[in-house]
Amino acid sequence: MGGVKGFIEGGIASIVAGCSTHPLDLIKVRMQLQGEAQGPNGAAQNLRPSLAFQTNSTPSSTVHLRQATAARIGPVATGIRIFKTEGFRALFSGVSATVLRQTLYSTTRMGIYDILKHKWTDKETNTMPLASKILAGLIAGGIGAAVGNPADVAMVRMQADGRLPLSQRRNYTSVVDALARMTKQEGITSLWRGSSMTVNRAMLVTASQLASYDQIKETILAKGWMKDGLCTHVVASFSAGFVAAVVSNPVDVIKTRVMNMKVVPGQRPPYTGALDCAMKTVKAEGPMALYKGFIPTISRQGPFTVVLFVTLEQVRKLLKNF
């Protein structure tokens, strides 16, 4: 039962954290897609109904100007724009996919990490080397991402849908509808589109997030800076969230764009893969484009990690006797 408890505890904590920070994640996705040329042939696509005026002909210079303008929009302005143009509910677009993603991906990674942590912890000193923590995170994150990729693709598409012109929106009604239509229209393999990036990102996030949380917490307690309690958990978890954001943001940008690209039968897709996407992104928008959405990523990773570990501790107390 001990191994199963790790999955249950991690799953509950992840779902609570994911749902509570979903609007921040949505803003991050929208910012990562700003400035992207999404047409099948590389043609620039209108970014948002509120930014792109529907005319029969638009000079290329005007399109590039709009893209540059959109690229400068910050997280607060992005959130306000979503609220004004799409309504409050739009901030929770794709939340059903978030629940499924956390159920599949985070439950798996948290459970496996917990199992490896208990197995590799020194019984005498009750400590675990940092290298072992990182390795456990890499393994747990990779397996979790492979399991949860379909929900991740659906979540990205549902979050990004509102930025498209009305005629081009997918209008998924739920995560089940998204998965069903993707399978029918694009084939079963579309559910694992961008899976290599998802796995890489998840390995980096899990290794940096979980390993750094444990390491920072142990250091704080060992140095006597703080006592073991809520304040220590908050400091350690927010620091872990920052580390995870710095490490994973470039991979996350590429993952988001590959998953969100629209593939038209008979036409060449915008990107042939993750490497192609990365090269085109850097060439068209510069290397700093890989850190688009960085502020909302930090803003989301910090609260997400805090809520995750604080909730996890409470759930562990509730299930202690089971």
PDB file of C-alpha atoms in Angstrom:
ATOM      1  CA  MET A   1       0.000   0.000   0.000  1.00  0.00           C
ATOM      2  CA  GLY A   2       2.954   2.290   0.650  1.00  0.00           C
ATOM      3  CA  GLY A   3       3.823   2.524  -3.053  1.00  0.00           C
ATOM      4  CA  VAL A   4       0.203   3.150  -4.063  1.00  0.00           C
ATOM      5  CA  LYS A   5      -0.145   5.909  -1.454  1.00  0.00           C
ATOM      6  CA  GLY A   6       2.653   7.845  -3.135  1.00  0.00           C
ATOM      7  CA  PHE A   7       0.675   7.910  -6.384  1.00  0.00           C
ATOM      8  CA  ILE A   8      -2.592   8.900  -4.663  1.00  0.00           C
ATOM      9  CA  GLU A   9      -0.999  11.640  -2.555  1.00  0.00           C
ATOM     10  CA  GLY A  10       0.958  13.055  -5.464  1.00  0.00           C
ATOM     11  CA  GLY A  11      -2.060  12.904  -7.768  1.00  0.00           C
ATOM     12  CA  ILE A  12      -4.381  14.790  -5.415  1.00  0.00           C
ATOM     13  CA  ALA A  13      -1.780  17.470  -4.703  1.00  0.00           C
ATOM     14  CA  SER A  14      -0.991  17.877  -8.407  1.00  0.00           C
ATOM     15  CA  ILE A  15      -4.635  18.262  -9.438  1.00  0.00           C
ATOM     16  CA  VAL A  16      -5.221  20.925  -6.769  1.00  0.00           C
ATOM     17  CA  ALA A  17      -2.053  22.792  -7.800  1.00  0.00           C
ATOM     18  CA  GLY A  18      -2.772  22.476 -11.524  1.00  0.00           C
ATOM     19  CA  CYS A  19      -6.345  23.763 -11.327  1.00  0.00           C
ATOM     20  CA  SER A  20      -5.497  26.653  -8.989  1.00  0.00           C
ATOM     21  CA  THR A  21      -2.729  27.947 -11.274  1.00  0.00           C
ATOM     22  CA  HIS A  22      -4.398  27.143 -14.619  1.00  0.00           C
ATOM     23  CA  PRO A  23      -4.996  30.791 -15.668  1.00  0.00           C
ATOM     24  CA  LEU A  24      -1.275  31.511 -15.266  1.00  0.00           C
ATOM     25  CA  ASP A  25      -0.440  28.486 -17.387  1.00  0.00           C
ATOM     26  CA  LEU A  26      -2.871  29.640 -20.072  1.00  0.00           C
ATOM     27  CA  ILE A  27      -1.271  33.103 -20.165  1.00  0.00           C
ATOM     28  CA  LYS A  28       2.139  31.445 -20.462  1.00  0.00           C
ATOM     29  CA  VAL A  29       0.982  29.390 -23.471  1.00  0.00           C
ATOM     30  CA  ARG A  30      -0.481  32.451 -25.208  1.00  0.00           C
ATOM     31  CA  MET A  31       2.757  34.402 -24.691  1.00  0.00           C
ATOM     32  CA  GLN A  32       4.862  31.524 -26.011  1.00  0.00           C
ATOM     33  CA  LEU A  33       2.842  31.542 -29.241  1.00  0.00           C
ATOM     34  CA  GLN A  34       3.102  35.301 -29.803  1.00  0.00           C
ATOM     35  CA  GLY A  35       5.050  36.207 -32.921  1.00  0.00           C
ATOM     36  CA  GLU A  36       4.814  32.717 -34.367  1.00  0.00           C
ATOM     37  CA  ALA A  37       4.233  32.245 -38.092  1.00  0.00           C
ATOM     38  CA  GLN A  38       1.706  29.415 -38.159  1.00  0.00           C
ATOM     39  CA  GLY A  39       0.686  29.002 -41.762  1.00  0.00           C
ATOM     40  CA  PRO A  40       1.544  25.667 -43.367  1.00  0.00           C
ATOM     41  CA  ASN A  41       3.956  27.403 -45.714  1.00  0.00           C
ATOM     42  CA  GLY A  42       5.402  29.640 -43.092  1.00  0.00           C
ATOM     43  CA  ALA A  43       3.045  32.508 -43.825  1.00  0.00           C
ATOM     44  CA  ALA A  44       2.303  34.738 -40.902  1.00  0.00           C
ATOM     45  CA  GLN A  45      -1.068  34.134 -39.358  1.00  0.00           C
ATOM     46  CA  ASN A  46      -3.190  36.661 -37.584  1.00  0.00           C
ATOM     47  CA  LEU A  47      -2.412  36.492 -33.903  1.00  0.00           C
ATOM     48  CA  ARG A  48      -5.631  37.450 -32.209  1.00  0.00           C
ATOM     49  CA  PRO A  49      -9.010  38.821 -33.371  1.00  0.00           C
ATOM     50  CA  SER A  50      -8.323  41.915 -31.270  1.00  0.00           C
ATOM     51  CA  LEU A  51      -4.979  42.544 -32.925  1.00  0.00           C
ATOM     52  CA  ALA A  52      -5.559  41.364 -36.471  1.00  0.00           C
ATOM     53  CA  PHE A  53      -8.057  43.327 -38.511  1.00  0.00           C
ATOM     54  CA  GLN A  54      -9.897  41.189 -41.018  1.00  0.00           C
ATOM     55  CA  THR A  55      -9.149  42.670 -44.455  1.00  0.00           C
ATOM     56  CA  ASN A  56      -8.822  41.135 -47.888  1.00  0.00           C
ATOM     57  CA  SER A  57      -5.201  42.192 -48.259  1.00  0.00           C
ATOM     58  CA  THR A  58      -2.646  42.989 -45.626  1.00  0.00           C
ATOM     59  CA  PRO A  59       0.844  44.287 -46.437  1.00  0.00           C
ATOM     60  CA  SER A  60       3.578  42.019 -45.140  1.00  0.00           C
ATOM     61  CA  SER A  61       5.153  44.930 -43.286  1.00  0.00           C
ATOM     62  CA  THR A  62       1.912  45.439 -41.381  1.00  0.00           C
ATOM     63  CA  VAL A  63       1.788  41.769 -40.446  1.00  0.00           C
ATOM     64  CA  HIS A  64       5.355  41.865 -39.140  1.00  0.00           C
ATOM     65  CA  LEU A  65       4.568  45.049 -37.231  1.00  0.00           C
ATOM     66  CA  ARG A  66       1.621  43.390 -35.554  1.00  0.00           C
ATOM     67  CA  GLN A  67       3.763  40.396 -34.689  1.00  0.00           C
ATOM     68  CA  ALA A  68       6.406  42.616 -33.144  1.00  0.00           C
ATOM     69  CA  THR A  69       3.744  44.505 -31.221  1.00  0.00           C
ATOM     70  CA  ALA A  70       2.216  41.263 -29.952  1.00  0.00           C
ATOM     71  CA  ALA A  71       5.635  39.989 -28.901  1.00  0.00           C
ATOM     72  CA  ARG A  72       5.999  42.900 -26.505  1.00  0.00           C
ATOM     73  CA  ILE A  73       2.735  42.228 -24.651  1.00  0.00           C
ATOM     74  CA  GLY A  74       3.438  41.244 -21.060  1.00  0.00           C
ATOM     75  CA  PRO A  75       1.636  38.694 -18.845  1.00  0.00           C
ATOM     76  CA  VAL A  76      -0.656  41.213 -17.140  1.00  0.00           C
ATOM     77  CA  ALA A  77      -1.672  42.790 -20.455  1.00  0.00           C
ATOM     78  CA  THR A  78      -2.163  39.329 -21.957  1.00  0.00           C
ATOM     79  CA  GLY A  79      -4.415  38.289 -19.075  1.00  0.00           C
ATOM     80  CA  ILE A  80      -6.453  41.508 -19.285  1.00  0.00           C
ATOM     81  CA  ARG A  81      -6.821  41.126 -23.056  1.00  0.00           C
ATOM     82  CA  ILE A  82      -8.052  37.553 -22.697  1.00  0.00           C
ATOM     83  CA  PHE A  83     -10.548  38.665 -20.055  1.00  0.00           C
ATOM     84  CA  LYS A  84     -11.839  41.575 -22.163  1.00  0.00           C
ATOM     85  CA  THR A  85     -12.050  39.820 -25.528  1.00  0.00           C
ATOM     86  CA  GLU A  86     -12.997  36.286 -24.466  1.00  0.00           C
ATOM     87  CA  GLY A  87     -14.471  36.591 -20.994  1.00  0.00           C
ATOM     88  CA  PHE A  88     -13.544  35.283 -17.557  1.00  0.00           C
ATOM     89  CA  ARG A  89     -14.262  31.659 -18.489  1.00  0.00           C
ATOM     90  CA  ALA A  90     -11.553  31.835 -21.157  1.00  0.00           C
ATOM     91  CA  LEU A  91      -8.941  31.972 -18.391  1.00  0.00           C
ATOM     92  CA  PHE A  92      -9.960  28.402 -17.563  1.00  0.00           C
ATOM     93  CA  SER A  93     -10.016  27.126 -21.145  1.00  0.00           C
ATOM     94  CA  GLY A  94      -8.694  23.590 -21.159  1.00  0.00           C
ATOM     95  CA  VAL A  95      -9.027  23.077 -17.397  1.00  0.00           C
ATOM     96  CA  SER A  96     -10.594  19.646 -18.012  1.00  0.00           C
ATOM     97  CA  ALA A  97      -7.435  18.706 -19.926  1.00  0.00           C
ATOM     98  CA  THR A  98      -5.363  20.014 -17.007  1.00  0.00           C
ATOM     99  CA  VAL A  99      -7.206  17.685 -14.625  1.00  0.00           C
ATOM    100  CA  LEU A 100      -6.610  14.711 -16.938  1.00  0.00           C
ATOM    101  CA  ARG A 101      -2.982  15.722 -17.487  1.00  0.00           C
ATOM    102  CA  GLN A 102      -2.283  15.979 -13.768  1.00  0.00           C
ATOM    103  CA  THR A 103      -4.099  12.682 -13.196  1.00  0.00           C
ATOM    104  CA  LEU A 104      -1.935  10.883 -15.744  1.00  0.00           C
ATOM    105  CA  TYR A 105       1.368  12.766 -15.818  1.00  0.00           C
ATOM    106  CA  SER A 106       1.844  14.147 -12.316  1.00  0.00           C
ATOM    107  CA  THR A 107       0.351  11.178 -10.497  1.00  0.00           C
ATOM    108  CA  THR A 108       2.800   8.914 -12.325  1.00  0.00           C
ATOM    109  CA  ARG A 109       5.882  11.098 -11.832  1.00  0.00           C
ATOM    110  CA  MET A 110       5.165  11.858  -8.158  1.00  0.00           C
ATOM    111  CA  GLY A 111       4.485   8.208  -7.402  1.00  0.00           C
ATOM    112  CA  ILE A 112       7.576   6.879  -9.147  1.00  0.00           C
ATOM    113  CA  TYR A 113       9.795   9.566  -7.607  1.00  0.00           C
ATOM    114  CA  ASP A 114       8.461   8.673  -4.153  1.00  0.00           C
ATOM    115  CA  ILE A 115       9.198   4.983  -4.724  1.00  0.00           C
ATOM    116  CA  LEU A 116      12.750   5.678  -5.951  1.00  0.00           C
ATOM    117  CA  LYS A 117      13.330   8.164  -3.144  1.00  0.00           C
ATOM    118  CA  HIS A 118      12.460   5.586  -0.485  1.00  0.00           C
ATOM    119  CA  LYS A 119      14.486   2.901  -2.253  1.00  0.00           C
ATOM    120  CA  TRP A 120      17.628   4.998  -2.712  1.00  0.00           C
ATOM    121  CA  THR A 121      17.616   6.861   0.632  1.00  0.00           C
ATOM    122  CA  ASP A 122      20.388   5.771   2.990  1.00  0.00           C
ATOM    123  CA  LYS A 123      18.694   3.971   5.894  1.00  0.00           C
ATOM    124  CA  GLU A 124      21.331   5.013   8.417  1.00  0.00           C
ATOM    125  CA  THR A 125      21.701   8.714   7.610  1.00  0.00           C
ATOM    126  CA  ASN A 126      18.197   9.082   6.118  1.00  0.00           C
ATOM    127  CA  THR A 127      19.695  11.144   3.302  1.00  0.00           C
ATOM    128  CA  MET A 128      19.822  10.807  -0.458  1.00  0.00           C
ATOM    129  CA  PRO A 129      22.660  12.172  -2.649  1.00  0.00           C
ATOM    130  CA  LEU A 130      21.719  15.030  -4.971  1.00  0.00           C
ATOM    131  CA  ALA A 131      22.776  12.993  -8.001  1.00  0.00           C
ATOM    132  CA  SER A 132      20.358  10.240  -7.001  1.00  0.00           C
ATOM    133  CA  LYS A 133      17.548  12.777  -6.560  1.00  0.00           C
ATOM    134  CA  ILE A 134      18.193  14.173 -10.036  1.00  0.00           C
ATOM    135  CA  LEU A 135      18.307  10.687 -11.559  1.00  0.00           C
ATOM    136  CA  ALA A 136      15.050   9.751  -9.815  1.00  0.00           C
ATOM    137  CA  GLY A 137      13.460  12.929 -11.158  1.00  0.00           C
ATOM    138  CA  LEU A 138      14.659  12.248 -14.702  1.00  0.00           C
ATOM    139  CA  ILE A 139      13.257   8.714 -14.664  1.00  0.00           C
ATOM    140  CA  ALA A 140       9.951   9.678 -13.038  1.00  0.00           C
ATOM    141  CA  GLY A 141       9.441  12.696 -15.301  1.00  0.00           C
ATOM    142  CA  GLY A 142      10.138  10.776 -18.497  1.00  0.00           C
ATOM    143  CA  ILE A 143       7.699   7.981 -17.689  1.00  0.00           C
ATOM    144  CA  GLY A 144       5.018  10.396 -16.501  1.00  0.00           C
ATOM    145  CA  ALA A 145       5.275  12.502 -19.659  1.00  0.00           C
ATOM    146  CA  ALA A 146       4.929   9.494 -21.947  1.00  0.00           C
ATOM    147  CA  VAL A 147       1.731   8.524 -20.129  1.00  0.00           C
ATOM    148  CA  GLY A 148       0.250  12.022 -20.038  1.00  0.00           C
ATOM    149  CA  ASN A 149       1.187  13.371 -23.500  1.00  0.00           C
ATOM    150  CA  PRO A 150      -2.317  13.072 -25.061  1.00  0.00           C
ATOM    151  CA  ALA A 151      -3.802  15.236 -22.312  1.00  0.00           C
ATOM    152  CA  ASP A 152      -0.899  17.680 -22.684  1.00  0.00           C
ATOM    153  CA  VAL A 153      -1.564  18.131 -26.414  1.00  0.00           C
ATOM    154  CA  ALA A 154      -5.285  18.652 -25.760  1.00  0.00           C
ATOM    155  CA  MET A 155      -4.561  21.175 -23.001  1.00  0.00           C
ATOM    156  CA  VAL A 156      -2.209  23.260 -25.165  1.00  0.00           C
ATOM    157  CA  ARG A 157      -4.704  23.354 -28.046  1.00  0.00           C
ATOM    158  CA  MET A 158      -7.639  24.280 -25.837  1.00  0.00           C
ATOM    159  CA  GLN A 159      -5.635  27.032 -24.151  1.00  0.00           C
ATOM    160  CA  ALA A 160      -4.393  28.450 -27.451  1.00  0.00           C
ATOM    161  CA  ASP A 161      -7.702  28.290 -29.334  1.00  0.00           C
ATOM    162  CA  GLY A 162      -8.937  31.727 -28.276  1.00  0.00           C
ATOM    163  CA  ARG A 163      -6.027  33.517 -29.961  1.00  0.00           C
ATOM    164  CA  LEU A 164      -7.114  32.314 -33.412  1.00  0.00           C
ATOM    165  CA  PRO A 165      -9.636  33.989 -35.755  1.00  0.00           C
ATOM    166  CA  LEU A 166     -13.131  32.544 -35.302  1.00  0.00           C
ATOM    167  CA  SER A 167     -12.962  30.668 -38.620  1.00  0.00           C
ATOM    168  CA  GLN A 168      -9.808  28.827 -37.590  1.00  0.00           C
ATOM    169  CA  ARG A 169     -10.683  27.823 -34.032  1.00  0.00           C
ATOM    170  CA  ARG A 170     -11.006  24.160 -33.194  1.00  0.00           C
ATOM    171  CA  ASN A 171     -13.701  24.794 -30.570  1.00  0.00           C
ATOM    172  CA  TYR A 172     -13.155  21.644 -28.553  1.00  0.00           C
ATOM    173  CA  THR A 173     -15.956  21.293 -25.997  1.00  0.00           C
ATOM    174  CA  SER A 174     -13.929  19.188 -23.554  1.00  0.00           C
ATOM    175  CA  VAL A 175     -10.764  17.160 -23.284  1.00  0.00           C
ATOM    176  CA  VAL A 176     -12.700  14.042 -24.367  1.00  0.00           C
ATOM    177  CA  ASP A 177     -13.951  15.868 -27.475  1.00  0.00           C
ATOM    178  CA  ALA A 178     -10.421  17.102 -28.202  1.00  0.00           C
ATOM    179  CA  LEU A 179      -8.884  13.639 -27.961  1.00  0.00           C
ATOM    180  CA  ALA A 180     -11.676  12.045 -30.020  1.00  0.00           C
ATOM    181  CA  ARG A 181     -11.501  14.618 -32.823  1.00  0.00           C
ATOM    182  CA  MET A 182      -7.720  14.575 -32.941  1.00  0.00           C
ATOM    183  CA  THR A 183      -7.748  10.794 -33.282  1.00  0.00           C
ATOM    184  CA  LYS A 184     -10.415  10.897 -35.998  1.00  0.00           C
ATOM    185  CA  GLN A 185      -9.072  13.835 -38.007  1.00  0.00           C
ATOM    186  CA  GLU A 186      -5.310  13.499 -37.557  1.00  0.00           C
ATOM    187  CA  GLY A 187      -4.768   9.903 -36.510  1.00  0.00           C
ATOM    188  CA  ILE A 188      -3.875   8.280 -33.202  1.00  0.00           C
ATOM    189  CA  THR A 189      -0.251   9.399 -33.512  1.00  0.00           C
ATOM    190  CA  SER A 190      -1.339  13.044 -33.168  1.00  0.00           C
ATOM    191  CA  LEU A 191      -1.970  12.330 -29.474  1.00  0.00           C
ATOM    192  CA  TRP A 192       1.774  11.923 -29.047  1.00  0.00           C
ATOM    193  CA  ARG A 193       2.764  14.900 -31.198  1.00  0.00           C
ATOM    194  CA  GLY A 194       5.685  16.667 -29.573  1.00  0.00           C
ATOM    195  CA  SER A 195       6.155  13.735 -27.192  1.00  0.00           C
ATOM    196  CA  SER A 196       9.943  13.922 -27.434  1.00  0.00           C
ATOM    197  CA  MET A 197       9.808  17.515 -26.202  1.00  0.00           C
ATOM    198  CA  THR A 198       7.236  16.622 -23.558  1.00  0.00           C
ATOM    199  CA  VAL A 199       9.446  13.851 -22.215  1.00  0.00           C
ATOM    200  CA  ASN A 200      12.561  16.045 -22.257  1.00  0.00           C
ATOM    201  CA  ARG A 201      10.740  18.909 -20.553  1.00  0.00           C
ATOM    202  CA  ALA A 202       9.167  16.633 -17.951  1.00  0.00           C
ATOM    203  CA  MET A 203      12.524  15.060 -17.143  1.00  0.00           C
ATOM    204  CA  LEU A 204      14.063  18.514 -16.671  1.00  0.00           C
ATOM    205  CA  VAL A 205      11.115  19.873 -14.658  1.00  0.00           C
ATOM    206  CA  THR A 206      10.797  16.853 -12.385  1.00  0.00           C
ATOM    207  CA  ALA A 207      14.539  16.562 -11.787  1.00  0.00           C
ATOM    208  CA  SER A 208      14.939  20.284 -11.098  1.00  0.00           C
ATOM    209  CA  GLN A 209      11.675  20.750  -9.197  1.00  0.00           C
ATOM    210  CA  LEU A 210      11.548  17.708  -6.913  1.00  0.00           C
ATOM    211  CA  ALA A 211      15.294  17.268  -6.462  1.00  0.00           C
ATOM    212  CA  SER A 212      15.923  20.956  -5.743  1.00  0.00           C
ATOM    213  CA  TYR A 213      12.988  21.096  -3.309  1.00  0.00           C
ATOM    214  CA  ASP A 214      14.375  18.202  -1.291  1.00  0.00           C
ATOM    215  CA  GLN A 215      17.930  19.554  -1.476  1.00  0.00           C
ATOM    216  CA  ILE A 216      17.011  23.138  -0.545  1.00  0.00           C
ATOM    217  CA  LYS A 217      14.773  21.983   2.301  1.00  0.00           C
ATOM    218  CA  GLU A 218      17.509  19.729   3.696  1.00  0.00           C
ATOM    219  CA  THR A 219      20.066  22.558   3.447  1.00  0.00           C
ATOM    220  CA  ILE A 220      17.793  25.040   5.255  1.00  0.00           C
ATOM    221  CA  LEU A 221      17.188  22.588   8.090  1.00  0.00           C
ATOM    222  CA  ALA A 222      20.837  21.466   8.283  1.00  0.00           C
ATOM    223  CA  LYS A 223      22.082  25.061   8.481  1.00  0.00           C
ATOM    224  CA  GLY A 224      19.478  25.903  11.086  1.00  0.00           C
ATOM    225  CA  TRP A 225      18.181  28.873   9.102  1.00  0.00           C
ATOM    226  CA  MET A 226      14.560  27.875   9.674  1.00  0.00           C
ATOM    227  CA  LYS A 227      12.605  25.184  11.485  1.00  0.00           C
ATOM    228  CA  ASP A 228      10.712  22.455   9.671  1.00  0.00           C
ATOM    229  CA  GLY A 229       7.325  23.997   9.013  1.00  0.00           C
ATOM    230  CA  LEU A 230       5.149  25.881   6.557  1.00  0.00           C
ATOM    231  CA  CYS A 231       7.634  28.748   6.043  1.00  0.00           C
ATOM    232  CA  THR A 232      10.432  26.332   5.196  1.00  0.00           C
ATOM    233  CA  HIS A 233       8.160  24.452   2.781  1.00  0.00           C
ATOM    234  CA  VAL A 234       7.132  27.686   1.044  1.00  0.00           C
ATOM    235  CA  VAL A 235      10.708  28.968   0.655  1.00  0.00           C
ATOM    236  CA  ALA A 236      12.013  25.613  -0.570  1.00  0.00           C
ATOM    237  CA  SER A 237       9.120  25.028  -2.963  1.00  0.00           C
ATOM    238  CA  PHE A 238       9.176  28.533  -4.475  1.00  0.00           C
ATOM    239  CA  SER A 239      12.939  28.255  -4.988  1.00  0.00           C
ATOM    240  CA  ALA A 240      12.407  24.871  -6.640  1.00  0.00           C
ATOM    241  CA  GLY A 241       9.781  26.411  -8.911  1.00  0.00           C
ATOM    242  CA  PHE A 242      12.213  29.129  -9.997  1.00  0.00           C
ATOM    243  CA  VAL A 243      14.913  26.562 -10.794  1.00  0.00           C
ATOM    244  CA  ALA A 244      12.413  24.476 -12.793  1.00  0.00           C
ATOM    245  CA  ALA A 245      11.265  27.536 -14.780  1.00  0.00           C
ATOM    246  CA  VAL A 246      14.810  28.546 -15.758  1.00  0.00           C
ATOM    247  CA  VAL A 247      15.741  25.025 -16.819  1.00  0.00           C
ATOM    248  CA  SER A 248      12.581  24.100 -18.724  1.00  0.00           C
ATOM    249  CA  ASN A 249      11.351  27.285 -20.449  1.00  0.00           C
ATOM    250  CA  PRO A 250      13.189  26.861 -23.802  1.00  0.00           C
ATOM    251  CA  VAL A 251      11.961  23.290 -24.143  1.00  0.00           C
ATOM    252  CA  ASP A 252       8.473  24.362 -23.093  1.00  0.00           C
ATOM    253  CA  VAL A 253       8.268  27.026 -25.830  1.00  0.00           C
ATOM    254  CA  ILE A 254       9.189  24.521 -28.542  1.00  0.00           C
ATOM    255  CA  LYS A 255       6.820  21.901 -27.100  1.00  0.00           C
ATOM    256  CA  THR A 256       3.931  24.373 -27.096  1.00  0.00           C
ATOM    257  CA  ARG A 257       4.487  25.387 -30.717  1.00  0.00           C
ATOM    258  CA  VAL A 258       4.886  21.844 -32.031  1.00  0.00           C
ATOM    259  CA  MET A 259       1.755  20.668 -30.221  1.00  0.00           C
ATOM    260  CA  ASN A 260      -0.308  23.657 -31.326  1.00  0.00           C
ATOM    261  CA  MET A 261       0.633  23.597 -35.033  1.00  0.00           C
ATOM    262  CA  LYS A 262      -2.197  22.912 -37.456  1.00  0.00           C
ATOM    263  CA  VAL A 263      -1.409  20.197 -39.982  1.00  0.00           C
ATOM    264  CA  VAL A 264      -3.355  20.449 -43.251  1.00  0.00           C
ATOM    265  CA  PRO A 265      -3.586  17.184 -45.248  1.00  0.00           C
ATOM    266  CA  GLY A 266      -1.527  17.395 -48.421  1.00  0.00           C
ATOM    267  CA  GLN A 267       0.449  20.414 -47.258  1.00  0.00           C
ATOM    268  CA  ARG A 268       3.800  20.650 -45.570  1.00  0.00           C
ATOM    269  CA  PRO A 269       3.484  21.113 -41.781  1.00  0.00           C
ATOM    270  CA  PRO A 270       4.931  24.295 -40.216  1.00  0.00           C
ATOM    271  CA  TYR A 271       7.547  22.230 -38.366  1.00  0.00           C
ATOM    272  CA  THR A 272       8.995  18.810 -39.164  1.00  0.00           C
ATOM    273  CA  GLY A 273      10.009  18.280 -35.558  1.00  0.00           C
ATOM    274  CA  ALA A 274      11.314  19.841 -32.370  1.00  0.00           C
ATOM    275  CA  LEU A 275      14.763  20.725 -33.749  1.00  0.00           C
ATOM    276  CA  ASP A 276      13.240  22.296 -36.868  1.00  0.00           C
ATOM    277  CA  CYS A 277      10.879  24.324 -34.678  1.00  0.00           C
ATOM    278  CA  ALA A 278      13.730  25.507 -32.477  1.00  0.00           C
ATOM    279  CA  MET A 279      15.853  26.570 -35.456  1.00  0.00           C
ATOM    280  CA  LYS A 280      12.980  28.400 -37.172  1.00  0.00           C
ATOM    281  CA  THR A 281      11.994  30.118 -33.940  1.00  0.00           C
ATOM    282  CA  VAL A 282      15.522  31.363 -33.226  1.00  0.00           C
ATOM    283  CA  LYS A 283      16.058  32.401 -36.859  1.00  0.00           C
ATOM    284  CA  ALA A 284      12.788  34.321 -37.123  1.00  0.00           C
ATOM    285  CA  GLU A 285      12.540  35.789 -33.620  1.00  0.00           C
ATOM    286  CA  GLY A 286      15.985  35.566 -32.062  1.00  0.00           C
ATOM    287  CA  PRO A 287      17.366  33.317 -29.292  1.00  0.00           C
ATOM    288  CA  MET A 288      15.428  35.115 -26.549  1.00  0.00           C
ATOM    289  CA  ALA A 289      12.224  33.833 -28.155  1.00  0.00           C
ATOM    290  CA  LEU A 290      12.983  30.575 -26.329  1.00  0.00           C
ATOM    291  CA  TYR A 291      12.277  32.451 -23.106  1.00  0.00           C
ATOM    292  CA  LYS A 292       8.943  33.872 -24.196  1.00  0.00           C
ATOM    293  CA  GLY A 293       6.425  33.523 -21.402  1.00  0.00           C
ATOM    294  CA  PHE A 294       9.246  33.325 -18.849  1.00  0.00           C
ATOM    295  CA  ILE A 295       7.653  35.726 -16.362  1.00  0.00           C
ATOM    296  CA  PRO A 296       4.298  33.882 -16.315  1.00  0.00           C
ATOM    297  CA  THR A 297       6.244  30.609 -16.240  1.00  0.00           C
ATOM    298  CA  ILE A 298       7.968  31.720 -13.035  1.00  0.00           C
ATOM    299  CA  SER A 299       4.711  33.206 -11.763  1.00  0.00           C
ATOM    300  CA  ARG A 300       3.026  29.877 -12.365  1.00  0.00           C
ATOM    301  CA  GLN A 301       5.844  27.516 -11.348  1.00  0.00           C
ATOM    302  CA  GLY A 302       6.320  29.299  -8.011  1.00  0.00           C
ATOM    303  CA  PRO A 303       2.686  29.124  -6.822  1.00  0.00           C
ATOM    304  CA  PHE A 304       2.213  25.702  -8.450  1.00  0.00           C
ATOM    305  CA  THR A 305       5.175  24.230  -6.606  1.00  0.00           C
ATOM    306  CA  VAL A 306       4.162  25.873  -3.318  1.00  0.00           C
ATOM    307  CA  VAL A 307       0.570  24.621  -3.587  1.00  0.00           C
ATOM    308  CA  LEU A 308       1.839  21.213  -4.733  1.00  0.00           C
ATOM    309  CA  PHE A 309       4.092  20.557  -1.752  1.00  0.00           C
ATOM    310  CA  VAL A 310       1.933  22.258   0.897  1.00  0.00           C
ATOM    311  CA  THR A 311      -1.078  20.236  -0.301  1.00  0.00           C
ATOM    312  CA  LEU A 312       1.060  17.109  -0.468  1.00  0.00           C
ATOM    313  CA  GLU A 313       2.051  17.482   3.185  1.00  0.00           C
ATOM    314  CA  GLN A 314      -1.598  17.892   4.226  1.00  0.00           C
ATOM    315  CA  VAL A 315      -2.729  14.913   2.159  1.00  0.00           C
ATOM    316  CA  ARG A 316       0.027  12.808   3.708  1.00  0.00           C
ATOM    317  CA  LYS A 317      -1.256  13.723   7.166  1.00  0.00           C
ATOM    318  CA  LEU A 318      -4.811  12.747   6.204  1.00  0.00           C
ATOM    319  CA  LEU A 319      -3.713   9.405   4.723  1.00  0.00           C
ATOM    320  CA  LYS A 320      -1.090   8.689   7.383  1.00  0.00           C
ATOM    321  CA  ASN A 321      -3.115   5.913   9.009  1.00  0.00           C
ATOM    322  CA  PHE A 322      -4.150   4.243   5.764  1.00  0.00           C
TER     323      PHE A 322
END
